[in-house]
Amino acid sequence: MRAMKMLLLAGAAMVGIGAAQPPAAMDTTAIAARRFGNDAPWYRDRIPFFESADPTIDAVYYYRWQVYRAHQRDLGAEGYITTEFADDVDWQRHPYASLNDASGFHIGEGRWLNDRRFADDYIHFMYASGGNDRHFTDHMADSVWGRYLVDGDRDGALRHLPVMNHIYRLWDDKFDFDKGLYFVEPLLDATEYTVSSIDASGGKDGFRGGDAFRPSVNAYMFANARALANMAAMAGNASMAADYTARADALQQRVLAHLWSEKLTHFIDRHQSRKNEFVRYWEPIRNRELVGYLPWMFELVPDDPKYAAAWTHLLDPASLAGKAGMRTVEASYEYYMRQYRYLGTAPECQWNGPIWPYQTTQILHGMANLLDHARATGPVTRSIYMRLLRQYAALHYQGERLDIEEDYHPETGKPIVGLDRSHHYFHSGFNDLVLTGLVGIRPRADDVLEVNPLLPDAADPQSLAWFRAQDVPYHGHKIAVTWDADGSHYGRGQGLSIEVDGKEVARRDTLGRVEIPVARVATPAIARPINRAVQLVRGQFPIGSASSNSDPENIHDAIDGRTWFFPELPNGWSSAPSPTPQWYAIDLGKPVDLARAELAFFADGKGFAVPQSYRLQAWFDGAWHDIATPKRSPVANGITDIRWPRLQISKVRLHFTQSRGKATRLAEFKLFGE
């Protein structure tokens, strides 16, 4: 009924199916080659493509797909997971390198890929393989539901419902039954050195301690409860659906009643520590933090001017609005930007003022929800949304180089931590913001495609004259959304147009909401070739060896399941420059059926180059024998695929001759049976 109403309202601005000019198709092959070079084949049939009148947003959009690709760790038979850090950190879940705090963003970005394997494998790992160890708070169940809203795969959404239910109940250990709210230590909320933890230390520290009833954990648990209610209803479990609906409703009421501060006109923490000389139980914190906007990300907040007034603080230079981005705590806080932790001479992660892309992403999602359907938006406008999205995009640039890092100074926009681990850090989202906010695709559970681009009018300096998103998966279809303010860019008429599977189905002359009935179709089956050459645990099979630079970690890096080509973050086995032939071998520990290899070589035009010649060998009858002798040079900064008739092989060796004076970096060596 709602969809029909919207169609009727927009009817004067729409044309019939197929009545408009042909679609403004993008040359995706050329775009992939330009954006990704030799690695273009990985992206070409996987990502939705996007272009706009803003080259910075475009560049960051494609860069963020590179970040996503770099963080897909191949675990072999266990499939892919998405990592937060490209390399290992001490606090990850070993040996997988997984962390659960940014999982909502990982799934939120991955749900837009046409290849559903990565998000599907990751969700399976998190629930079936114990990956969600509750190391940090998360909104993973909500993100699984969000993925269903895009792909429409009912079985995929419900596959892990019993485990999601179990994990939700485990959070009772952080539930205060007297207050009806969840609490958490800020460190375990992935936000160390926040107001509650610093104040609980008397201003002396804040890394540990400071348990608090926070808007974050309560918004996450509200969202997870609502998602579980939806999934339970879809599964036909009425009692579970009713239980989680009641839980979500109760949490919403408690957050509004107790975490809203009339004094600060903001959602705030309350201290949970019962025995502390510096703070008292249930006492509200004394300053506003960016985390106070998280309830909007999950649509917990009623459409009421009283609450919408909180957004004033986000735009206030004396409060949360830094010159370069959103401060995590307002500038008036006593310990604002005080540095507590150092690693050598390098500042470490803190949330007492620095810009964090993690929360910036959350707040932009919340703002998009506010603008999409709320009447009471306070000071927030579409122009402000686009300005802040552009401000966030600018943080991805370090000079001319694209590199998203951990945190930034709110006045200069320069990275603070700057450690090796910080490069290309996947602790945030961006492309999900572009597709759901700027482009305005609002995924739904019913058979309706809803589009409402959050662009201001053409006269506004933050407007976009044109954009196009293409090959976007939705309920088993591929959709495209095109905006051309005056029709001059694409030459196919002015306004907003929607295509489904290459056919235009709706058009309107102006910006605004469009809703189109789209019957879902079955999603394609997921192909899962298994990489047999992943070494998860050092010292266990498969085991690598090499002709030079035989440091165990150097050798391990070529079979660790990680593939990227960022020069700031070396990855893989690096040989020594040598005029004599070099080799890298993998001992699988037992005979395995193999028919294909993937080689990823890094080259930088300086010290590293691809081999001049190479061949693949297998160990038979006590000697190495050639099984593939390619004639062409391997690909630099991309994937070289090598095939041979299927053989049972226990040891494989890459044998090669290097370019004169150059070393070889083998970023990853994969082996497949198909």
XYZ file of C-alpha atoms in Angstrom:
674
model
C 0.000 0.000 0.000
C 2.848 2.374 0.927
C 4.669 1.618 -2.318
C 1.530 2.222 -4.371
C 0.940 5.519 -2.602
C 4.447 6.703 -3.405
C 4.103 5.642 -7.005
C 0.896 7.614 -7.314
C 2.448 10.668 -5.694
C 5.396 10.545 -8.054
C 3.264 9.652 -11.053
C 3.222 13.119 -12.541
C 6.994 13.076 -12.798
C 7.385 9.515 -14.052
C 7.166 7.894 -17.438
C 6.136 4.406 -18.407
C 8.512 1.481 -18.610
C 10.705 1.651 -21.666
C 9.379 5.053 -22.791
C 12.585 7.004 -22.091
C 15.918 7.153 -23.885
C 18.275 4.128 -23.683
C 20.213 3.761 -20.414
C 23.435 5.726 -19.912
C 25.610 2.629 -19.571
C 29.151 2.977 -18.251
C 32.120 1.230 -19.863
C 32.930 -0.863 -16.823
C 35.835 -2.662 -18.486
C 37.596 0.628 -19.176
C 36.813 2.016 -15.726
C 38.137 -1.113 -14.008
C 41.341 -0.963 -16.059
C 41.811 2.723 -15.225
C 41.093 2.349 -11.509
C 42.701 -1.016 -10.767
C 45.292 -1.615 -13.474
C 46.341 -5.239 -13.833
C 44.160 -6.244 -10.904
C 41.016 -5.152 -12.787
C 39.715 -8.722 -13.382
C 39.072 -9.144 -9.649
C 36.728 -6.144 -9.636
C 35.158 -6.140 -13.079
C 32.250 -8.513 -12.478
C 32.083 -8.070 -8.725
C 31.653 -4.442 -7.767
C 28.865 -1.980 -8.522
C 30.315 0.873 -10.554
C 29.845 4.540 -9.730
C 30.698 7.892 -11.268
C 29.749 11.451 -10.424
C 30.576 15.097 -10.913
C 32.876 14.890 -7.864
C 36.195 13.211 -8.796
C 37.262 12.933 -5.141
C 34.224 10.902 -4.146
C 34.727 8.742 -7.242
C 38.396 8.099 -6.448
C 37.670 7.234 -2.821
C 34.792 4.955 -3.870
C 37.091 2.813 -6.018
C 39.910 2.986 -3.483
C 37.549 1.624 -0.834
C 36.899 -1.414 -3.018
C 40.673 -1.897 -3.084
C 40.646 -1.747 0.718
C 37.840 -4.311 0.796
C 39.709 -6.625 -1.574
C 42.942 -6.301 0.450
C 41.145 -7.332 3.634
C 39.685 -10.553 2.221
C 41.798 -13.209 3.896
C 41.567 -16.630 2.290
C 41.453 -19.333 4.992
C 41.371 -22.178 2.496
C 38.682 -24.713 3.345
C 37.148 -22.279 5.862
C 36.553 -19.691 3.146
C 37.173 -15.969 3.342
C 37.033 -13.624 6.280
C 37.311 -9.846 6.362
C 40.109 -8.409 8.467
C 40.411 -5.055 10.194
C 44.190 -4.728 9.993
C 45.966 -5.816 6.837
C 48.722 -7.367 8.925
C 48.756 -9.081 12.311
C 48.111 -7.344 15.645
C 48.401 -8.862 19.109
C 44.731 -8.559 20.021
C 43.270 -10.273 16.954
C 41.721 -13.748 17.144
C 44.569 -16.063 16.296
C 45.432 -17.607 13.918
C 42.739 -16.062 11.724
C 43.438 -12.339 12.252
C 39.740 -11.662 12.779
C 38.120 -9.043 15.020
C 34.411 -8.492 15.439
C 34.114 -4.756 16.210
C 33.955 -3.529 12.607
C 32.087 -6.584 11.305
C 28.938 -4.517 10.704
C 30.838 -2.281 8.289
C 32.558 -5.247 6.651
C 29.212 -6.908 5.933
C 27.604 -3.564 5.061
C 30.178 -2.920 2.342
C 30.305 -6.535 1.148
C 26.528 -6.856 0.723
C 26.843 -4.707 -2.425
C 29.141 -7.107 -4.261
C 27.740 -9.214 -7.058
C 29.966 -12.023 -5.789
C 28.206 -12.992 -2.561
C 30.912 -15.368 -1.383
C 32.934 -12.918 0.707
C 30.126 -11.703 2.945
C 28.604 -15.179 3.086
C 31.869 -16.871 4.107
C 32.548 -14.165 6.668
C 29.119 -14.505 8.293
C 29.545 -18.285 8.355
C 32.953 -17.943 10.014
C 31.629 -15.520 12.602
C 28.729 -17.745 13.615
C 29.560 -21.349 12.656
C 33.289 -21.207 13.429
C 33.160 -19.194 16.634
C 34.516 -16.040 15.031
C 32.196 -13.787 17.001
C 33.943 -14.239 20.333
C 32.383 -11.014 21.715
C 35.853 -9.515 21.934
C 34.129 -6.198 21.266
C 30.552 -4.973 20.998
C 29.007 -5.284 17.544
C 25.797 -5.044 15.545
C 26.455 -8.149 13.490
C 22.953 -9.635 13.593
C 21.622 -6.312 12.328
C 24.159 -6.339 9.490
C 23.137 -9.888 8.518
C 19.579 -8.610 8.241
C 20.865 -5.620 6.271
C 22.528 -7.988 3.840
C 19.235 -9.830 3.385
C 17.563 -6.517 2.528
C 19.958 -6.271 -0.439
C 20.272 -9.833 -1.704
C 16.873 -11.199 -0.635
C 18.398 -14.584 0.193
C 16.080 -15.967 2.868
C 18.075 -19.136 3.514
C 21.293 -17.153 3.862
C 19.708 -14.831 6.410
C 18.256 -17.625 8.548
C 21.113 -20.120 8.372
C 22.692 -18.964 11.629
C 19.620 -17.770 13.510
C 20.044 -20.234 16.430
C 23.641 -19.119 16.985
C 22.710 -15.435 16.696
C 20.055 -16.042 19.318
C 22.626 -17.773 21.564
C 25.175 -14.973 21.225
C 22.564 -12.331 21.995
C 21.693 -14.109 25.260
C 25.372 -14.304 26.230
C 25.320 -10.507 26.502
C 23.247 -10.899 29.660
C 26.620 -10.750 31.421
C 26.684 -7.054 30.465
C 23.036 -6.356 31.275
C 22.003 -4.488 34.407
C 18.625 -6.017 35.215
C 17.807 -3.211 37.655
C 18.246 -0.497 35.032
C 17.233 -2.523 31.986
C 20.293 -1.358 30.045
C 23.551 -2.837 28.808
C 26.910 -1.564 30.015
C 30.438 -2.044 28.743
C 34.004 -0.989 29.358
C 34.913 1.554 26.635
C 37.940 -0.504 25.555
C 35.618 -3.439 24.812
C 33.384 -1.013 22.913
C 36.436 -0.393 20.664
C 36.650 3.155 22.076
C 39.387 3.329 24.704
C 40.093 6.652 26.436
C 36.575 7.997 26.338
C 35.025 10.276 28.955
C 33.734 7.486 31.187
C 37.062 5.625 31.339
C 39.260 8.728 31.699
C 37.064 10.195 34.416
C 36.895 6.843 36.218
C 40.693 7.005 36.469
C 40.642 10.535 37.859
C 42.083 11.808 34.604
C 45.256 9.745 34.978
C 44.546 7.055 32.393
C 41.500 5.557 30.658
C 42.724 2.584 28.665
C 40.927 0.109 30.926
C 37.995 0.556 33.303
C 35.166 3.046 33.182
C 32.269 0.628 32.670
C 29.281 2.637 31.470
C 25.744 2.395 30.158
C 26.572 3.659 26.673
C 24.375 4.718 23.720
C 26.543 2.469 21.532
C 26.106 -0.955 23.141
C 22.436 -0.280 23.818
C 21.819 0.867 20.236
C 23.642 -2.233 18.951
C 21.599 -4.551 21.135
C 18.395 -2.770 20.125
C 19.291 -3.216 16.459
C 20.307 -6.850 16.934
C 17.051 -7.573 18.797
C 14.992 -5.973 16.054
C 16.885 -7.941 13.395
C 16.398 -11.199 15.290
C 12.683 -10.440 15.613
C 12.470 -9.936 11.843
C 14.404 -13.109 11.081
C 12.423 -15.153 13.602
C 9.166 -13.934 12.054
C 10.462 -14.871 8.610
C 11.358 -18.325 9.953
C 7.854 -18.766 11.381
C 9.011 -18.675 15.013
C 6.324 -16.402 16.470
C 7.433 -16.736 20.103
C 11.028 -15.770 19.347
C 9.849 -12.862 17.207
C 7.600 -11.627 20.005
C 10.377 -11.969 22.587
C 12.881 -9.956 20.561
C 10.300 -7.349 19.623
C 9.614 -6.866 23.335
C 13.339 -6.649 24.062
C 13.858 -4.026 21.362
C 10.879 -1.993 22.576
C 12.062 -2.107 26.184
C 15.595 -1.058 25.240
C 14.292 1.816 23.152
C 12.202 3.091 26.064
C 15.122 2.794 28.497
C 17.570 4.578 26.191
C 15.132 7.446 25.651
C 14.277 7.674 29.329
C 17.732 7.349 30.845
C 20.488 8.006 28.292
C 18.989 11.231 26.969
C 20.382 14.233 28.830
C 18.038 17.203 29.017
C 20.965 19.271 30.283
C 23.261 18.440 27.358
C 20.442 17.772 24.838
C 22.358 14.681 23.793
C 22.467 10.935 24.344
C 25.186 10.242 26.904
C 26.849 7.545 29.027
C 25.998 6.885 32.633
C 28.710 5.417 34.850
C 28.174 1.804 35.856
C 31.113 1.438 38.253
C 29.789 0.809 41.775
C 33.091 1.113 43.637
C 35.099 4.016 42.302
C 36.523 7.010 44.134
C 36.145 9.338 41.146
C 32.699 8.594 39.706
C 29.398 7.340 41.086
C 27.087 4.626 39.800
C 24.366 5.980 37.438
C 26.012 9.415 37.340
C 25.866 10.905 33.809
C 29.134 11.761 32.095
C 29.917 15.452 31.939
C 30.567 16.034 28.238
C 29.037 15.205 24.883
C 30.607 12.512 22.728
C 30.078 11.573 19.106
C 28.784 8.179 20.261
C 25.588 9.983 21.280
C 24.385 9.913 17.656
C 24.486 6.126 17.309
C 20.791 5.673 18.193
C 19.952 7.381 14.878
C 22.061 4.883 12.942
C 19.639 2.171 14.022
C 16.487 4.290 13.920
C 15.936 4.044 17.659
C 15.050 7.745 18.034
C 11.473 9.027 17.523
C 10.781 11.744 14.971
C 10.736 14.543 17.564
C 12.297 18.051 17.502
C 13.454 17.511 21.081
C 15.897 14.808 19.990
C 16.734 16.309 16.595
C 18.147 19.335 18.428
C 21.135 17.155 19.408
C 22.521 17.523 15.896
C 23.284 21.174 16.627
C 26.353 20.051 18.573
C 27.765 18.149 15.597
C 27.907 21.408 13.640
C 29.218 23.602 16.468
C 32.975 24.426 16.271
C 32.979 24.825 20.052
C 31.594 21.299 20.486
C 32.018 18.352 18.081
C 32.793 20.092 14.765
C 36.522 20.117 14.127
C 37.894 21.935 11.100
C 38.802 18.649 9.412
C 36.116 16.344 10.757
C 33.988 15.135 13.637
C 35.592 15.173 17.074
C 34.907 12.097 19.188
C 34.428 14.291 22.271
C 33.682 17.982 22.410
C 36.517 20.457 22.735
C 35.414 21.677 26.174
C 36.216 18.330 27.816
C 38.918 18.740 30.430
C 41.076 16.001 28.929
C 40.337 16.758 25.286
C 43.192 15.525 23.054
C 45.461 14.758 26.021
C 47.832 12.024 24.863
C 48.078 9.157 27.331
C 49.590 6.270 25.395
C 52.722 6.078 23.317
C 54.464 3.307 21.466
C 58.015 4.598 21.324
C 57.539 8.137 20.064
C 54.329 7.432 18.116
C 50.945 8.429 19.632
C 48.559 5.528 20.121
C 44.784 5.218 19.656
C 42.516 7.365 21.813
C 38.928 8.578 21.559
C 39.190 11.782 23.562
C 38.885 14.091 20.581
C 40.532 12.621 17.450
C 38.534 11.957 14.292
C 37.792 8.255 13.929
C 36.436 7.086 10.544
C 34.664 4.327 12.508
C 32.316 6.757 14.252
C 32.262 9.185 11.331
C 30.716 6.366 9.276
C 28.171 5.634 12.003
C 27.138 9.259 12.288
C 26.755 9.676 8.513
C 24.512 6.602 8.455
C 22.450 8.138 11.251
C 22.237 11.460 9.449
C 21.127 9.709 6.251
C 18.327 7.981 8.171
C 17.287 11.312 9.641
C 17.170 13.004 6.235
C 15.506 10.096 4.473
C 12.278 9.982 6.419
C 12.210 12.200 9.510
C 10.242 15.422 9.569
C 12.181 16.787 12.557
C 15.776 17.017 11.343
C 16.973 19.858 13.540
C 19.760 21.777 11.812
C 20.611 18.893 9.465
C 20.130 19.442 5.737
C 21.092 17.547 2.626
C 23.707 20.192 1.958
C 25.296 19.488 5.352
C 25.200 15.756 4.705
C 27.063 16.153 1.415
C 29.564 18.564 2.968
C 30.378 16.078 5.726
C 30.557 13.171 3.266
C 33.056 15.179 1.218
C 34.975 16.068 4.369
C 35.185 12.379 5.205
C 36.310 11.542 1.662
C 39.128 14.096 1.961
C 40.551 12.263 4.992
C 41.396 9.326 2.725
C 44.085 11.406 1.024
C 47.612 11.656 2.431
C 48.879 14.240 -0.017
C 48.225 12.716 -3.427
C 48.127 9.171 -2.050
C 44.960 7.365 -0.966
C 45.393 5.703 2.420
C 42.674 5.523 5.098
C 44.298 5.441 8.544
C 43.174 4.848 12.115
C 42.531 8.342 13.438
C 43.165 11.986 12.582
C 43.696 15.331 14.251
C 40.358 17.162 14.135
C 41.908 20.513 13.233
C 44.495 19.484 10.642
C 43.106 16.200 9.281
C 46.569 14.638 9.575
C 46.897 11.021 10.794
C 47.771 10.684 14.467
C 48.840 7.081 14.992
C 50.820 6.626 11.784
C 52.062 3.110 12.569
C 52.612 0.508 9.852
C 49.457 -1.314 10.940
C 47.416 1.842 10.347
C 47.751 1.924 6.561
C 44.590 1.030 4.629
C 42.742 0.344 7.891
C 39.347 -1.329 7.438
C 37.533 -0.108 10.545
C 34.919 1.994 8.780
C 32.648 2.145 5.759
C 32.302 4.433 2.770
C 30.740 2.737 -0.258
C 27.679 1.715 1.732
C 27.249 5.418 2.522
C 27.512 6.340 -1.152
C 24.985 3.737 -2.288
C 22.420 4.183 0.497
C 22.897 7.912 1.089
C 24.152 9.852 -1.909
C 22.595 7.480 -4.470
C 19.749 6.807 -2.044
C 19.094 3.076 -2.467
C 17.094 2.176 0.646
C 17.050 -1.646 0.835
C 13.789 -3.236 1.953
C 12.436 -6.642 2.933
C 9.435 -6.439 0.605
C 9.437 -6.618 -3.200
C 10.007 -2.898 -3.679
C 13.015 -0.931 -4.869
C 13.115 2.426 -3.075
C 15.471 5.213 -4.162
C 15.817 8.629 -2.543
C 19.124 10.401 -3.317
C 20.225 12.703 -0.503
C 21.394 15.527 -2.726
C 20.529 19.194 -2.233
C 18.964 21.253 -5.006
C 21.070 22.260 -7.992
C 21.682 25.797 -6.730
C 23.362 24.505 -3.572
C 27.196 24.439 -3.659
C 27.136 20.872 -2.285
C 24.923 19.564 -5.087
C 25.989 17.117 -7.782
C 25.094 17.840 -11.391
C 25.155 14.149 -12.244
C 25.943 10.648 -11.033
C 25.357 7.044 -12.028
C 25.517 3.800 -10.042
C 25.443 0.666 -12.178
C 25.501 -3.122 -11.692
C 24.149 -2.786 -8.168
C 22.755 -6.111 -6.900
C 19.242 -6.013 -5.471
C 16.945 -8.979 -4.797
C 18.569 -11.058 -7.525
C 18.551 -8.262 -10.123
C 21.095 -5.684 -11.252
C 19.904 -2.123 -10.924
C 21.202 1.254 -12.004
C 20.401 4.741 -10.732
C 21.204 7.820 -12.819
C 20.870 11.506 -11.939
C 21.403 14.189 -14.565
C 20.214 17.595 -13.341
C 19.737 19.190 -16.752
C 20.216 16.221 -19.069
C 23.421 17.589 -20.540
C 25.863 15.014 -19.162
C 24.301 11.777 -20.378
C 22.133 13.326 -23.085
C 19.178 11.090 -22.250
C 16.867 13.525 -20.547
C 17.036 15.409 -17.272
C 16.219 13.996 -13.870
C 16.403 10.729 -11.986
C 16.053 7.379 -13.738
C 15.999 3.803 -12.471
C 16.899 0.685 -14.424
C 16.374 -2.967 -13.564
C 18.406 -5.526 -15.513
C 19.299 -2.949 -18.136
C 15.768 -1.672 -18.750
C 14.552 1.708 -17.562
C 11.529 1.248 -15.297
C 11.016 4.708 -13.790
C 11.961 8.322 -14.310
C 11.211 11.635 -12.651
C 12.360 15.131 -13.606
C 13.410 16.181 -10.119
C 15.165 14.713 -7.112
C 12.843 12.780 -4.838
C 11.723 9.387 -3.687
C 10.842 6.690 -6.196
C 9.410 3.284 -5.285
C 9.090 0.544 -7.889
C 7.697 -2.970 -7.464
C 10.529 -5.434 -8.171
C 9.757 -9.128 -7.757
C 12.769 -10.876 -6.325
C 14.445 -13.713 -8.166
C 16.796 -16.388 -6.902
C 20.347 -15.261 -6.306
C 23.065 -17.113 -8.238
C 24.768 -20.008 -6.486
C 28.040 -19.088 -4.799
C 31.179 -20.610 -6.342
C 33.721 -21.659 -3.714
C 37.043 -22.838 -5.173
C 39.281 -23.845 -2.273
C 42.851 -22.612 -1.991
C 44.996 -25.554 -0.835
C 48.104 -23.483 -0.134
C 47.089 -21.462 2.957
C 49.258 -21.730 6.032
C 47.265 -20.452 9.000
C 49.573 -21.773 11.712
C 53.300 -21.304 11.338
C 55.128 -24.611 11.230
C 52.107 -26.588 10.038
C 51.381 -27.757 6.505
C 51.351 -26.292 3.947
C 54.951 -25.236 4.552
C 56.860 -22.823 2.339
C 60.551 -22.688 1.554
C 62.635 -20.442 -0.683
C 65.992 -20.054 -2.355
C 66.806 -16.766 -0.593
C 65.575 -14.504 2.201
C 64.417 -17.522 4.159
C 63.222 -15.716 7.270
C 60.175 -17.756 8.409
C 57.827 -14.765 8.483
C 58.943 -13.620 5.042
C 58.240 -17.094 3.655
C 54.909 -17.410 5.485
C 53.632 -14.144 4.002
C 53.371 -15.676 0.515
C 50.922 -18.340 1.703
C 49.033 -16.447 4.420
C 45.852 -15.977 2.354
C 46.299 -12.211 1.977
C 46.626 -10.392 -1.334
C 47.236 -6.693 -1.829
C 49.591 -4.465 -3.768
C 49.875 -1.371 -1.552
C 53.523 -0.217 -1.484
C 53.129 1.244 2.033
C 52.428 -2.215 3.415
C 54.841 -4.887 2.152
C 53.172 -8.260 1.694
C 54.541 -11.610 0.602
C 57.907 -13.272 0.191
C 60.657 -10.993 -1.112
C 63.624 -12.642 -2.785
C 67.157 -11.357 -2.883
C 68.300 -9.816 -6.202
C 70.348 -12.510 -7.907
C 71.463 -13.453 -11.432
C 70.963 -17.129 -10.567
C 67.484 -18.731 -10.788
C 65.309 -18.385 -7.686
C 62.482 -20.533 -6.382
C 59.629 -20.660 -3.889
C 58.242 -24.081 -2.940
C 55.175 -25.316 -1.048
C 55.085 -28.668 0.724
C 51.427 -29.653 1.122
C 52.224 -32.540 3.470
C 50.226 -35.041 1.416
C 49.182 -35.611 -2.216
C 46.439 -33.218 -3.298
C 44.542 -32.983 -6.604
C 45.712 -29.759 -8.250
C 45.030 -28.205 -11.650
C 45.542 -24.477 -11.231
C 47.689 -21.862 -9.520
C 47.295 -18.147 -8.925
C 50.423 -16.037 -8.581
C 50.308 -12.469 -7.298
C 53.517 -10.523 -7.984
C 54.163 -7.023 -6.650
C 56.183 -4.565 -8.730
C 57.008 -0.946 -7.923
C 59.145 0.195 -10.846
C 62.079 0.382 -8.435
C 63.511 -2.576 -6.563
C 60.810 -5.128 -7.371
C 59.860 -6.473 -10.797
C 58.095 -9.562 -12.120
C 60.313 -12.470 -13.232
C 61.662 -12.491 -16.771
C 60.691 -16.128 -17.129
C 59.110 -18.715 -14.872
C 57.711 -22.205 -14.705
C 55.776 -24.316 -12.260
C 57.155 -27.633 -11.100
C 55.921 -30.641 -9.091
C 57.887 -33.211 -7.119
C 57.667 -36.707 -8.592
C 59.941 -39.737 -8.255
C 62.525 -37.851 -6.211
C 62.927 -34.896 -8.599
C 61.275 -31.677 -9.781
C 59.370 -31.873 -13.067
C 57.835 -29.033 -15.076
C 54.023 -29.049 -15.114
C 53.478 -25.586 -16.643
C 55.867 -23.431 -18.680
C 54.074 -20.181 -19.550
C 55.456 -18.226 -22.501
C 54.253 -14.794 -21.413
C 55.581 -12.750 -18.523
C 53.519 -12.858 -15.339
C 51.247 -9.968 -14.412
C 52.551 -7.202 -12.156
C 50.197 -6.114 -9.340
C 47.500 -8.514 -10.441
C 46.788 -12.223 -10.687
C 48.548 -14.610 -13.062
C 46.463 -17.738 -13.609
C 48.290 -20.951 -14.565
C 46.564 -24.216 -15.504
C 47.640 -27.794 -16.205
C 45.968 -31.216 -16.452
C 44.850 -32.350 -12.992
C 47.577 -34.134 -11.047
C 48.055 -35.485 -7.544
C 50.844 -33.381 -6.116
C 52.432 -33.113 -2.672
C 55.035 -30.442 -3.439
C 54.897 -27.507 -5.871
C 57.699 -25.123 -6.825
C 57.736 -21.823 -8.649
C 61.081 -21.609 -10.476
C 62.015 -18.299 -12.079
C 64.690 -16.002 -13.454
C 64.682 -12.439 -12.169
C 65.077 -9.219 -14.082
C 68.628 -7.905 -13.879
C 69.301 -6.120 -10.604
C 65.725 -6.587 -9.377
C 64.183 -8.610 -6.581
C 60.879 -10.458 -6.780
C 58.020 -10.075 -4.344
C 55.544 -12.923 -4.442
C 52.550 -11.419 -2.664
C 50.557 -14.657 -2.686
C 50.809 -18.175 -4.100
C 47.519 -20.113 -4.321
C 46.784 -23.651 -5.488
C 43.425 -25.073 -6.573
C 42.037 -28.421 -7.640
C 39.669 -26.906 -10.189
